[in-house]
Coordinates of C-alpha atoms in Angstrom, one line a residue:
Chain W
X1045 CA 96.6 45.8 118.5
X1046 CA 96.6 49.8 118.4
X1047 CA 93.6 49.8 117.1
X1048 CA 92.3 47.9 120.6
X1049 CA 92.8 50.9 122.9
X1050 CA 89.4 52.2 123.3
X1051 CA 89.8 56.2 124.1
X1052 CA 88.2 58.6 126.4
X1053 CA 87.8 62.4 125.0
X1054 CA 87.5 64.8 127.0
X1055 CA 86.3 68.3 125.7
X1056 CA 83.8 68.6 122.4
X1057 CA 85.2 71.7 120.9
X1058 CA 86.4 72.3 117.5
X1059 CA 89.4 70.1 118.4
X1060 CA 87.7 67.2 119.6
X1061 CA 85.4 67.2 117.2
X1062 CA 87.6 66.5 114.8
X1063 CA 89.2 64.1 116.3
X1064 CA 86.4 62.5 117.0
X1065 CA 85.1 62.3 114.1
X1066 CA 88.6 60.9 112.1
X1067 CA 88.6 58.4 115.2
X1068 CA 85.4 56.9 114.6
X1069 CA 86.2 56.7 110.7
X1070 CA 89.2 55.0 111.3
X1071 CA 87.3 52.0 113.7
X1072 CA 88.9 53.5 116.8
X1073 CA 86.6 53.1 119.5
X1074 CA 85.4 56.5 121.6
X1075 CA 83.5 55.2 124.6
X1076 CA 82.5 58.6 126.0
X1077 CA 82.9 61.9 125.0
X1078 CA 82.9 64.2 128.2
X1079 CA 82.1 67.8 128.3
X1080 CA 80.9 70.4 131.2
X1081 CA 78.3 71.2 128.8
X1082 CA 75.8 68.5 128.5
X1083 CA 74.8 69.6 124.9
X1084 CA 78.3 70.0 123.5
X1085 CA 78.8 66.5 124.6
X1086 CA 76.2 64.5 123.4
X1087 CA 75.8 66.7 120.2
X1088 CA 79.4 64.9 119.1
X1089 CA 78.6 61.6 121.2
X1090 CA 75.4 61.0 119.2
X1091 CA 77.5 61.2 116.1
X1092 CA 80.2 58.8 117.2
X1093 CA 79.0 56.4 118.8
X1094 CA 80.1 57.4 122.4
X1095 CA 77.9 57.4 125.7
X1096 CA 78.1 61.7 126.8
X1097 CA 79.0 62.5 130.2
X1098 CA 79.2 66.1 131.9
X1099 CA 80.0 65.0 135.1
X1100 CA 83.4 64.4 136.2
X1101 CA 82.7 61.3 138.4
X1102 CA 80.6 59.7 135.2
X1103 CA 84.3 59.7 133.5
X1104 CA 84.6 55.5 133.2
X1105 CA 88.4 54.6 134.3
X1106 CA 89.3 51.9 131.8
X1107 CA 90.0 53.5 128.6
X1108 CA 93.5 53.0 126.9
X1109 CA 93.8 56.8 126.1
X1110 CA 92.5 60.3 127.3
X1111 CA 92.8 62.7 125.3
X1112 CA 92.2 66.3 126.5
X1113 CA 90.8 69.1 124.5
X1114 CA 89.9 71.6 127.2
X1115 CA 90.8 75.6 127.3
X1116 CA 94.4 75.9 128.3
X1117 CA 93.6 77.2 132.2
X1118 CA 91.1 74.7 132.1
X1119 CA 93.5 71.5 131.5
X1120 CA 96.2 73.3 134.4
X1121 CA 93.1 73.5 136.7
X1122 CA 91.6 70.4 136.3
X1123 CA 94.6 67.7 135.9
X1124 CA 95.2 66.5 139.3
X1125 CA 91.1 65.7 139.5
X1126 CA 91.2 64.3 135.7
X1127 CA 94.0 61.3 136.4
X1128 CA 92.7 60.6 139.5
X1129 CA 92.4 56.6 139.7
X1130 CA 92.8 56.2 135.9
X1131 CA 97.0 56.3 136.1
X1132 CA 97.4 52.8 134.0
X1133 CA 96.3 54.8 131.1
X1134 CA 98.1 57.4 128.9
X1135 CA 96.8 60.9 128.8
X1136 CA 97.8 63.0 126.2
X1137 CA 96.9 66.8 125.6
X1138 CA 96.3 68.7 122.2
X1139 CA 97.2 72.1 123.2
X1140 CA 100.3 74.0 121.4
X1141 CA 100.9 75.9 124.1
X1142 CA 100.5 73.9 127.3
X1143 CA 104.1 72.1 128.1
X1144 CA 104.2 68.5 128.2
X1145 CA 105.4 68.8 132.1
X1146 CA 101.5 70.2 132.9
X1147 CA 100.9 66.0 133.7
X1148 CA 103.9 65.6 136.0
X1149 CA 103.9 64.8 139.4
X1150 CA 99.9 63.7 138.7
X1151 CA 100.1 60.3 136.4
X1152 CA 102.7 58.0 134.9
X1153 CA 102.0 57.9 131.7
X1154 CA 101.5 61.1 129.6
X1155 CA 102.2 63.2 126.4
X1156 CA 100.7 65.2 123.7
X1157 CA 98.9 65.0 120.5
X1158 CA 98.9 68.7 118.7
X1159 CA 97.8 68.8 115.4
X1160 CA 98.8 72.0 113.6
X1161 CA 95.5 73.3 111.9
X1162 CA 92.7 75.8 112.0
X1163 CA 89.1 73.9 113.7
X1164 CA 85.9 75.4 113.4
X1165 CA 82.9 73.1 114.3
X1166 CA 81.0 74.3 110.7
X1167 CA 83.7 73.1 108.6
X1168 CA 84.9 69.0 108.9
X1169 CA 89.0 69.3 108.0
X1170 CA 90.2 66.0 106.7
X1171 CA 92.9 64.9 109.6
X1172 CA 94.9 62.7 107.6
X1173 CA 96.4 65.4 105.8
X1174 CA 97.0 67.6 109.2
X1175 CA 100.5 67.1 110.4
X1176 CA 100.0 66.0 114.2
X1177 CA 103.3 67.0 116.5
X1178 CA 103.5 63.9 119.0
X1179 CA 105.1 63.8 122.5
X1180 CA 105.5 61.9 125.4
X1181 CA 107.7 61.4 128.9
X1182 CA 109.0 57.5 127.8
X1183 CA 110.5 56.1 124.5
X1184 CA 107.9 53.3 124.7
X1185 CA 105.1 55.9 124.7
X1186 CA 106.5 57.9 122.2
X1187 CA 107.0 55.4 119.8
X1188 CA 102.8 54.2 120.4
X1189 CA 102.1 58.2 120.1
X1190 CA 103.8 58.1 116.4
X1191 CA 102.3 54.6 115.3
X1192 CA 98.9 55.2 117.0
X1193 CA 98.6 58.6 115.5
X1194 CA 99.5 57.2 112.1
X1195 CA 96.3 56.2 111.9
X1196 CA 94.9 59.2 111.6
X1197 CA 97.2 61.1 110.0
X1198 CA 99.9 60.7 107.1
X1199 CA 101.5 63.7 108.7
X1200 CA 103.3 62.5 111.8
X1201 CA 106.2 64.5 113.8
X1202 CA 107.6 64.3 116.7
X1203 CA 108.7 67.6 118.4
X1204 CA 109.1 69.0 122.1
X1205 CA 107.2 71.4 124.2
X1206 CA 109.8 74.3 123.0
X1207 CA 109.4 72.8 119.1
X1208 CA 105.5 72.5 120.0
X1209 CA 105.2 76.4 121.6
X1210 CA 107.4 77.7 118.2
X1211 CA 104.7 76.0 115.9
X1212 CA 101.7 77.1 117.6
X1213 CA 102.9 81.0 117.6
X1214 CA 103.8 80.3 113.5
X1215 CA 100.6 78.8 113.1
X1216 CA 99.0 81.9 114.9
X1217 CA 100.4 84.3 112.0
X1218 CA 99.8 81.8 109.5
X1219 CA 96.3 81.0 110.0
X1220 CA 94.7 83.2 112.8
X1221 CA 96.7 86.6 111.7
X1222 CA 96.3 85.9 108.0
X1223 CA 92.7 85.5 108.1
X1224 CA 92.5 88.3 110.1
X1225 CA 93.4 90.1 106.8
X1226 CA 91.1 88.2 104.7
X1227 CA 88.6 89.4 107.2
X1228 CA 90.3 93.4 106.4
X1229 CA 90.1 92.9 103.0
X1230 CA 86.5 91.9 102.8
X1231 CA 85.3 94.7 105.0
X1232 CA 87.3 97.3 102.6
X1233 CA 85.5 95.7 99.7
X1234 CA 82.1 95.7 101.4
X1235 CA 82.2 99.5 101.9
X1236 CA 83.2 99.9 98.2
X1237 CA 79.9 97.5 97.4
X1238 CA 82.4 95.0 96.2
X1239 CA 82.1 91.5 96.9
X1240 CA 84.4 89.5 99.2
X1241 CA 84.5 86.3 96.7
X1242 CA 86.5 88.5 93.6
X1243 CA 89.6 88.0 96.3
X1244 CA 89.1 84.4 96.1
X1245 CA 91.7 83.7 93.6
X1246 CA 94.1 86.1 94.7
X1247 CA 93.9 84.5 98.4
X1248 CA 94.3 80.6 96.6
X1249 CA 97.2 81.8 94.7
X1250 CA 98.7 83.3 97.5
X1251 CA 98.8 80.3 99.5
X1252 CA 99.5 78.0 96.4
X1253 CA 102.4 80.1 95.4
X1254 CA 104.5 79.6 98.6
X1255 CA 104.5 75.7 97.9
X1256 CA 107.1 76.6 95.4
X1257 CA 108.4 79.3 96.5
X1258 CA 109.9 80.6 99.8
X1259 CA 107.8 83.7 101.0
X1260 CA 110.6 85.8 100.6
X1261 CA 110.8 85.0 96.4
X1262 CA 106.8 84.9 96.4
X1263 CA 106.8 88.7 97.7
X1264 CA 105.1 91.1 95.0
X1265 CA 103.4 94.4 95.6
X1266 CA 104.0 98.0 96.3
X1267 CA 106.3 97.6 99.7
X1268 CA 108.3 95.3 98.2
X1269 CA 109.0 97.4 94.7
X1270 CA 109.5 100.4 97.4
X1271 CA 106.5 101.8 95.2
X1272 CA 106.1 104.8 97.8
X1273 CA 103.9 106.7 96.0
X1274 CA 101.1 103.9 95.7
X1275 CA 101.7 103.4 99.9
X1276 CA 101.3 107.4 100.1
X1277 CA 97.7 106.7 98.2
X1278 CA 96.5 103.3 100.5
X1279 CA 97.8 105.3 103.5
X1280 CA 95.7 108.1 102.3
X1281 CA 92.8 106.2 101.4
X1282 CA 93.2 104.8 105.0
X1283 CA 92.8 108.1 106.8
X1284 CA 89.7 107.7 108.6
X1285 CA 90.7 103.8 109.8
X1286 CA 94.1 104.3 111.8
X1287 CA 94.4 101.4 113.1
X1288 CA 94.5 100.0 109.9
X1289 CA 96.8 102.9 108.5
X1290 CA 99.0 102.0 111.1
X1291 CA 98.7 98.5 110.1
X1292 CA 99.2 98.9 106.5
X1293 CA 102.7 101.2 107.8
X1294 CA 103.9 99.0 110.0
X1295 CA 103.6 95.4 107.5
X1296 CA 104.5 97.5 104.7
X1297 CA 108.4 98.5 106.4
X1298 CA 108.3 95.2 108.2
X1299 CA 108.4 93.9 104.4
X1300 CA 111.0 96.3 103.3
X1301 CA 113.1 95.5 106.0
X1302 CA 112.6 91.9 105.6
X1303 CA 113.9 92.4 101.9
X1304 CA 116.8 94.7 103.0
X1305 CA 118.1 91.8 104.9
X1306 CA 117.6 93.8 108.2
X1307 CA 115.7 91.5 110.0
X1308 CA 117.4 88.3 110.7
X1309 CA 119.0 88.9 114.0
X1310 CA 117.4 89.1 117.7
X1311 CA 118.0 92.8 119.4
X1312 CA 120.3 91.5 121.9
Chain T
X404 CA 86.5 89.7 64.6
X405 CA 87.5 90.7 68.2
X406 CA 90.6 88.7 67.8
X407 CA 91.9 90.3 64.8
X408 CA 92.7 93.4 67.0
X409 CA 96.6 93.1 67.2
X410 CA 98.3 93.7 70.7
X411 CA 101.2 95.8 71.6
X412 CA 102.4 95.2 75.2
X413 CA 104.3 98.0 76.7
X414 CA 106.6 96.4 79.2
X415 CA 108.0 93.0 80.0
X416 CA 107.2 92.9 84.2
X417 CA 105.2 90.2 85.9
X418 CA 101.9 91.6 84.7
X419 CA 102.9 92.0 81.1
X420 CA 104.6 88.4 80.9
X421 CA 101.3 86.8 82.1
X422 CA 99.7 88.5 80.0
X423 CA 101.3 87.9 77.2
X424 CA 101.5 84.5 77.6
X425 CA 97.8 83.9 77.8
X426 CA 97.7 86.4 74.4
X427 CA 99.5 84.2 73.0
X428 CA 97.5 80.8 73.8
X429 CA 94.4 82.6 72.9
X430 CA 95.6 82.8 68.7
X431 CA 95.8 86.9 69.8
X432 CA 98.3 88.3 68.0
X433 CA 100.7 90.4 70.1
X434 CA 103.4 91.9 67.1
X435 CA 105.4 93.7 69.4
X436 CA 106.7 93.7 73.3
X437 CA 108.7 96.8 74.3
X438 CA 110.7 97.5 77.6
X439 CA 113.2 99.7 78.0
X440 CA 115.4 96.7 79.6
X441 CA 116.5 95.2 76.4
X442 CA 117.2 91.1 77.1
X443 CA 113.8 92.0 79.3
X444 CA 111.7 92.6 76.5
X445 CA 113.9 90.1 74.1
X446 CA 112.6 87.5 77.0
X447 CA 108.9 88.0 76.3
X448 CA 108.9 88.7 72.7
X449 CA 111.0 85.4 71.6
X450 CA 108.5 83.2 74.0
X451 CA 104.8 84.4 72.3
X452 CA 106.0 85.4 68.4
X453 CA 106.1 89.0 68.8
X454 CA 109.1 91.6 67.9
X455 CA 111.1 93.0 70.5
X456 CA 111.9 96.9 70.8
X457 CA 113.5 98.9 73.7
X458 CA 113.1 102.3 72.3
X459 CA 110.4 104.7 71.8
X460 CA 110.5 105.7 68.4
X461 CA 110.4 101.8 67.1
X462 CA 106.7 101.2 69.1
X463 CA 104.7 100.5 65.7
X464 CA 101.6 102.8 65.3
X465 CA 98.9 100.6 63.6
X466 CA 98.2 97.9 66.7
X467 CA 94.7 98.3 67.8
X468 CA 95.1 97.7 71.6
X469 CA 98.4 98.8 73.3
X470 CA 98.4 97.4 77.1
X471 CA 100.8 99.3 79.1
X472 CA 102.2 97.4 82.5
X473 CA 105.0 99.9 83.1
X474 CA 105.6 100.9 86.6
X475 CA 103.4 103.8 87.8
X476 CA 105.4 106.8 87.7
X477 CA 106.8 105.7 84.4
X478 CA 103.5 105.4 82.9
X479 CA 102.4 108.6 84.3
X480 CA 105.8 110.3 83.1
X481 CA 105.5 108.9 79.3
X482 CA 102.3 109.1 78.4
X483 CA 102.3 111.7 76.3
X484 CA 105.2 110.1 74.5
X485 CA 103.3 106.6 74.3
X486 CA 100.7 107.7 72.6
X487 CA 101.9 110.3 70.1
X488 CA 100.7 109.4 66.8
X489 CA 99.0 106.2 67.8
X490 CA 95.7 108.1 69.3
X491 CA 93.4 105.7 67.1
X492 CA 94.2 102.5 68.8
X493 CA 92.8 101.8 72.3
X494 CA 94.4 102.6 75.3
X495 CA 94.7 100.1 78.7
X496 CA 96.9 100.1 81.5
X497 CA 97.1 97.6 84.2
X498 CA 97.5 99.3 87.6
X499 CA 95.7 99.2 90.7
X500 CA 96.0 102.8 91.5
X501 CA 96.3 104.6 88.8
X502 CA 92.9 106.5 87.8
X503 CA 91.5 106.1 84.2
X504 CA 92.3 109.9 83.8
X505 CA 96.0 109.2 83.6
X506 CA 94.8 109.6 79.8
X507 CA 92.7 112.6 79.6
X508 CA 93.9 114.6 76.9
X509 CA 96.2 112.6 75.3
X510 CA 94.3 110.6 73.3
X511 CA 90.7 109.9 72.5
X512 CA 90.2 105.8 73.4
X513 CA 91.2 104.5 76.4
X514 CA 90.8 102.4 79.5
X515 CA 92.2 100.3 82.5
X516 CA 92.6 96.1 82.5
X517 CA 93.2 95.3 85.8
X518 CA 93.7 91.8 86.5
X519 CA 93.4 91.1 90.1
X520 CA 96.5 88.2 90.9
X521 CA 99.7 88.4 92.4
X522 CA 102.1 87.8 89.2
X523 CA 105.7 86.6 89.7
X524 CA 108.3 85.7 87.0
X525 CA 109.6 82.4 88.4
X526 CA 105.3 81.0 88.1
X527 CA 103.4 80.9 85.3
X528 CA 99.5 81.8 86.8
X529 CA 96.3 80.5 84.5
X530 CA 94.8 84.5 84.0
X531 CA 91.2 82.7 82.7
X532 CA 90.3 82.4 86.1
X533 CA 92.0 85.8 87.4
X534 CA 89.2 88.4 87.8
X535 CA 89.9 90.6 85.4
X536 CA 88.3 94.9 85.9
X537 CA 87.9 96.7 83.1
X538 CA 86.6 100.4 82.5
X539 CA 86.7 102.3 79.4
X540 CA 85.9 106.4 78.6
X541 CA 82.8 105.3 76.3
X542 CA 80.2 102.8 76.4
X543 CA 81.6 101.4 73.2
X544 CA 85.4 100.4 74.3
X545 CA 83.5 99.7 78.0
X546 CA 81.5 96.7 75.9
X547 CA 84.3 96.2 73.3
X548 CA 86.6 95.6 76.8
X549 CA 84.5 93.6 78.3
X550 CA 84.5 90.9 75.4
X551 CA 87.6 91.3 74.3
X552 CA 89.1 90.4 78.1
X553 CA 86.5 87.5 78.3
X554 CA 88.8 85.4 76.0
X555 CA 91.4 86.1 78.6
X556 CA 89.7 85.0 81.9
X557 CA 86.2 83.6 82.3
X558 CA 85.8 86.6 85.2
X559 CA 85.4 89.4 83.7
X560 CA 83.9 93.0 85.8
X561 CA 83.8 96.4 85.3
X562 CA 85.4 98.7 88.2
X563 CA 85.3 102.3 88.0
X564 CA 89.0 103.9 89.1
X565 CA 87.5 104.2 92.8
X566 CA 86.6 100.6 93.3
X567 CA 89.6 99.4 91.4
X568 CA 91.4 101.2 94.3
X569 CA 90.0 100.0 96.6
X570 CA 90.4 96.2 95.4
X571 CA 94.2 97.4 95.1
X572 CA 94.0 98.1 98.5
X573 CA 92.1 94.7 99.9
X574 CA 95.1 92.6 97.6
X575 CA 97.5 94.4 99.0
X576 CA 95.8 92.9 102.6
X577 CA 94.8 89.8 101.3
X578 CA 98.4 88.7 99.2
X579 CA 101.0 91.1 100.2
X580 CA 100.3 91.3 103.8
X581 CA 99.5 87.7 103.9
X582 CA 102.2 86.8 102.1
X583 CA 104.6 88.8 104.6
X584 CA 102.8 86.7 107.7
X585 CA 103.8 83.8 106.2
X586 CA 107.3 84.9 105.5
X587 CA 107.7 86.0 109.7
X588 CA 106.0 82.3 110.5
X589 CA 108.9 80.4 108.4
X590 CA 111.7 82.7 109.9
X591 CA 110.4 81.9 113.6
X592 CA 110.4 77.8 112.1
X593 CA 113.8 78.1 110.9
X594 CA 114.9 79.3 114.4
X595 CA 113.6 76.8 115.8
X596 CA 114.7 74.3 113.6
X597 CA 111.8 73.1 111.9
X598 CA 110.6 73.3 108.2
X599 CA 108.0 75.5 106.7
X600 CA 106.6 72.9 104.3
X601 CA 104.8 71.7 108.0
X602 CA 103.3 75.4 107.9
X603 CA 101.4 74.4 104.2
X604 CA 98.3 72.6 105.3
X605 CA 97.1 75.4 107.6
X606 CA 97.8 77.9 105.2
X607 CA 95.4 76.2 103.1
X608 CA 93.1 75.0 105.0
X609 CA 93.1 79.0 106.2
X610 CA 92.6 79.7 102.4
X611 CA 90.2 77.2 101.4
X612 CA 87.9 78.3 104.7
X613 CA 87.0 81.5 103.5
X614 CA 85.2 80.0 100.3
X615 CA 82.8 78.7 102.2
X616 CA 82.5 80.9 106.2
X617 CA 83.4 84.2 105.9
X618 CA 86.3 85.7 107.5
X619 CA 85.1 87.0 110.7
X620 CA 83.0 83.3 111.5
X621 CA 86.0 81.3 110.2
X622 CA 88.5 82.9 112.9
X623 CA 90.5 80.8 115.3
X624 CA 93.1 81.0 117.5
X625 CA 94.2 82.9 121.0
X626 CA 93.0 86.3 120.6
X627 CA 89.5 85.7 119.1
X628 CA 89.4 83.2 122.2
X629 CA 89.8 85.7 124.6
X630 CA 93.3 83.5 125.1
X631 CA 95.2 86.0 126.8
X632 CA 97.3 83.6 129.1
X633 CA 98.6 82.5 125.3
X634 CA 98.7 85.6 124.1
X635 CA 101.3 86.6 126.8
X636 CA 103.5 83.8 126.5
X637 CA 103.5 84.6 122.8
X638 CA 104.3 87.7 123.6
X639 CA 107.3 86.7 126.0
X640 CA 108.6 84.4 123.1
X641 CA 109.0 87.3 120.9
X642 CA 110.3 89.8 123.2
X643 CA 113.8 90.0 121.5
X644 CA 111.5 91.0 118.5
X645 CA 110.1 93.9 119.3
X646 CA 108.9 94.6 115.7
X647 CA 106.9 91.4 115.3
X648 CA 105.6 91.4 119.0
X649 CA 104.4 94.5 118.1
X650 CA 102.7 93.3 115.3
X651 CA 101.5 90.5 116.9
X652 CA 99.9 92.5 119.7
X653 CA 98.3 94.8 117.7
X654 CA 96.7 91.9 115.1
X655 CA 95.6 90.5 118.1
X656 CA 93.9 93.6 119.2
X657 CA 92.2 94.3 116.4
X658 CA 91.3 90.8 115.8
X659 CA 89.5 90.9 119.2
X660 CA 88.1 95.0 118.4
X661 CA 86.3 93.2 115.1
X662 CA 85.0 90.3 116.9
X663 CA 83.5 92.7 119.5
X664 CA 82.0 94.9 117.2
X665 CA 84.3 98.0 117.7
X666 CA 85.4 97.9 114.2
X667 CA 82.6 99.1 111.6
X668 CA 82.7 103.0 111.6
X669 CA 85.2 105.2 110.4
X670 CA 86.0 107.7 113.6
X671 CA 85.1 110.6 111.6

């Protein structure tokens, strides 16, 4: 019976993409995949099955779910014109950031769908490994949300817009911020005619380590031994990059005080 | 005939107890482990067949590689004393930042081992495929090195003292940093009630990414999306922590200076 809700999705971003394709591999059907851009949406269409639209009135009205993949102020701007004369169905939204409330006031029937991963259209993520974060405004919905995503994913919470916002700024330093110093790293070793790939098995034990341990336990390195000579040479050695410098400081007695215990209460 | 070399590890850290370990597996005889904590080097010794000493004057002289994982300063403070009347064996330390030269005039044979891994007591890591940097004072213990560390780990490189610095540096990014990012993502969970273990597919994912995009094409997330409606509200969710909003500000700042190309000259 879930599987009989056809769905509609609307954006072909990294997102959708990979929802799209988990949907089609699971049976679900996708009748159209819309996007503003004609070649983003029948680039992923072509490859599921869908019929691509990039016009707003082209958007059929009798699909069991829409879900909505669209830039944040995109979504906001856009709602009221979205629902319009498709209110029997349930519209859900993958954004982390966007509260569930953005639907209210517009259709009945509404939610979210966030799943708590990194997208990029080069790479395919397997979903059903990806914990998805389900909401919606009545019990009845929530409980389809859970069971419906359950087919894509093994990983399936349920959390509110607050919970939602709190993952998606964790996830930002997780993912976005952390490979933001793989992407440091790599330019340090590039000017020192060293390969990015020898920090391959550092960065895989890094992230393996902290499935057994808590963070805190897995710390190693010259901040947290308060080796201050060795921060005197990487701060020197940093000179010429101060942003970096600065960076390297500020992590570096952000881990200190994180050890020292002097971090676990709010200024006020 | 490489293996009959017999090993004496000087210190019983991290470093030293992976080491030893893998030693040990190999059928390389380690004879003695010495730190200057007594139960820590007792520890070690009892674990790969190998006598335990905690004071100077017991260090046997006929070993024909000593490996020396003491802390920095220490090393640099005892050398003199470590090598007295051993000065025919080889010679290795295993730190990032300390030059080759720590040696100079001490004795006549010696080197650096530097295995690039974050190493922790509570996990036991597989060193054979840790890349391992070596260096040496003369060809022959350069080559002799070079084998004798490629029945440790199957990546084996040769780093001078300026490019082992700088992959110091890039770990220190790539784990220690990263490491730290995860540790601020699973306090802001906690706060808000939710378990880190829902953090551990992105943090892989983020990992396993950079094997196959490189850093700068695998980035995600508000700031590399121009996001900045996100970025504030992030911004506003941290205010009463001023020390991670700033971080989180300037990450995303330089995250965005990189992707526009500001980022690829020093300013001198």
């Amino acid at each position: 019976m879930l599987q009989e809700k056809s769905v509609v999705l609307i954006g072909a971003g990294n997102v959708a993409t990979s929802l799209g394709h988990t949907l089609h591999r699971r049976g679900i059907p996708v009748t159209q995949v819309f996007s503003r851009t004609r070649e983003s949406a029948q680039a992923l269409a072509a490859k599921i099955g869908a019929e691509a639209v990039s016009r707003w009135e082209l958007l059929c009205d009798d699909a069991g779910v829409y879900i909505v993949s669209l830039p944040d102020e995109v979504l906001t701007r856009e709602v009221s014109r979205l629902v319009a004369g498709r209110e029997q169905a349930l519209w859900v939204h993958t954004a982390g950031s966007v509260p569930m409330q953005v639907w209210e006031g517009y259709t009945s029937r509404y939610g979210v769908l966030y799943p708590l991963q990194t997208f990029s259209k080069a790479r395919e993520v397997d979903l059903s490994r990806v914990p998805l974060f389900v909401e919606a405004n009545s019990p009845q919905d929530t409980l389809f949300l859970r069971q419906w995503a359950g087919q894509l994913s093994e990983q399936v919470y349920e959390a509110d817009s607050t919970q939602r916002k709190a993952l998606h700024l964790s996830a930002v330093f997780a993912c976005n911020f952390v490979n933001h110093l793989y992407a440091i790293a790599g330019e340090w070793l590039a000017r020192h005619g060293l390969p990015f790939e020898t920090l391959l098995p550092l960065i895989d034990e890094t992230a393996r380590k902290v499935h057994a341990l808590p963070p805190r336990q897995a710390q190693t390195g010259p901040a947290v031994r308060y080796d201050e000579a060795t921060i005197q040479t990487h701060l020197n050695a940093l000179e010429e990059w101060p942003e970096w410098q600065q960076l390297y400081e500020r992590l570096s007695r952000d881990i200190q005080d994180m050890d020292s215990g002097q971090q676990h209460t709010p200024i006020i």
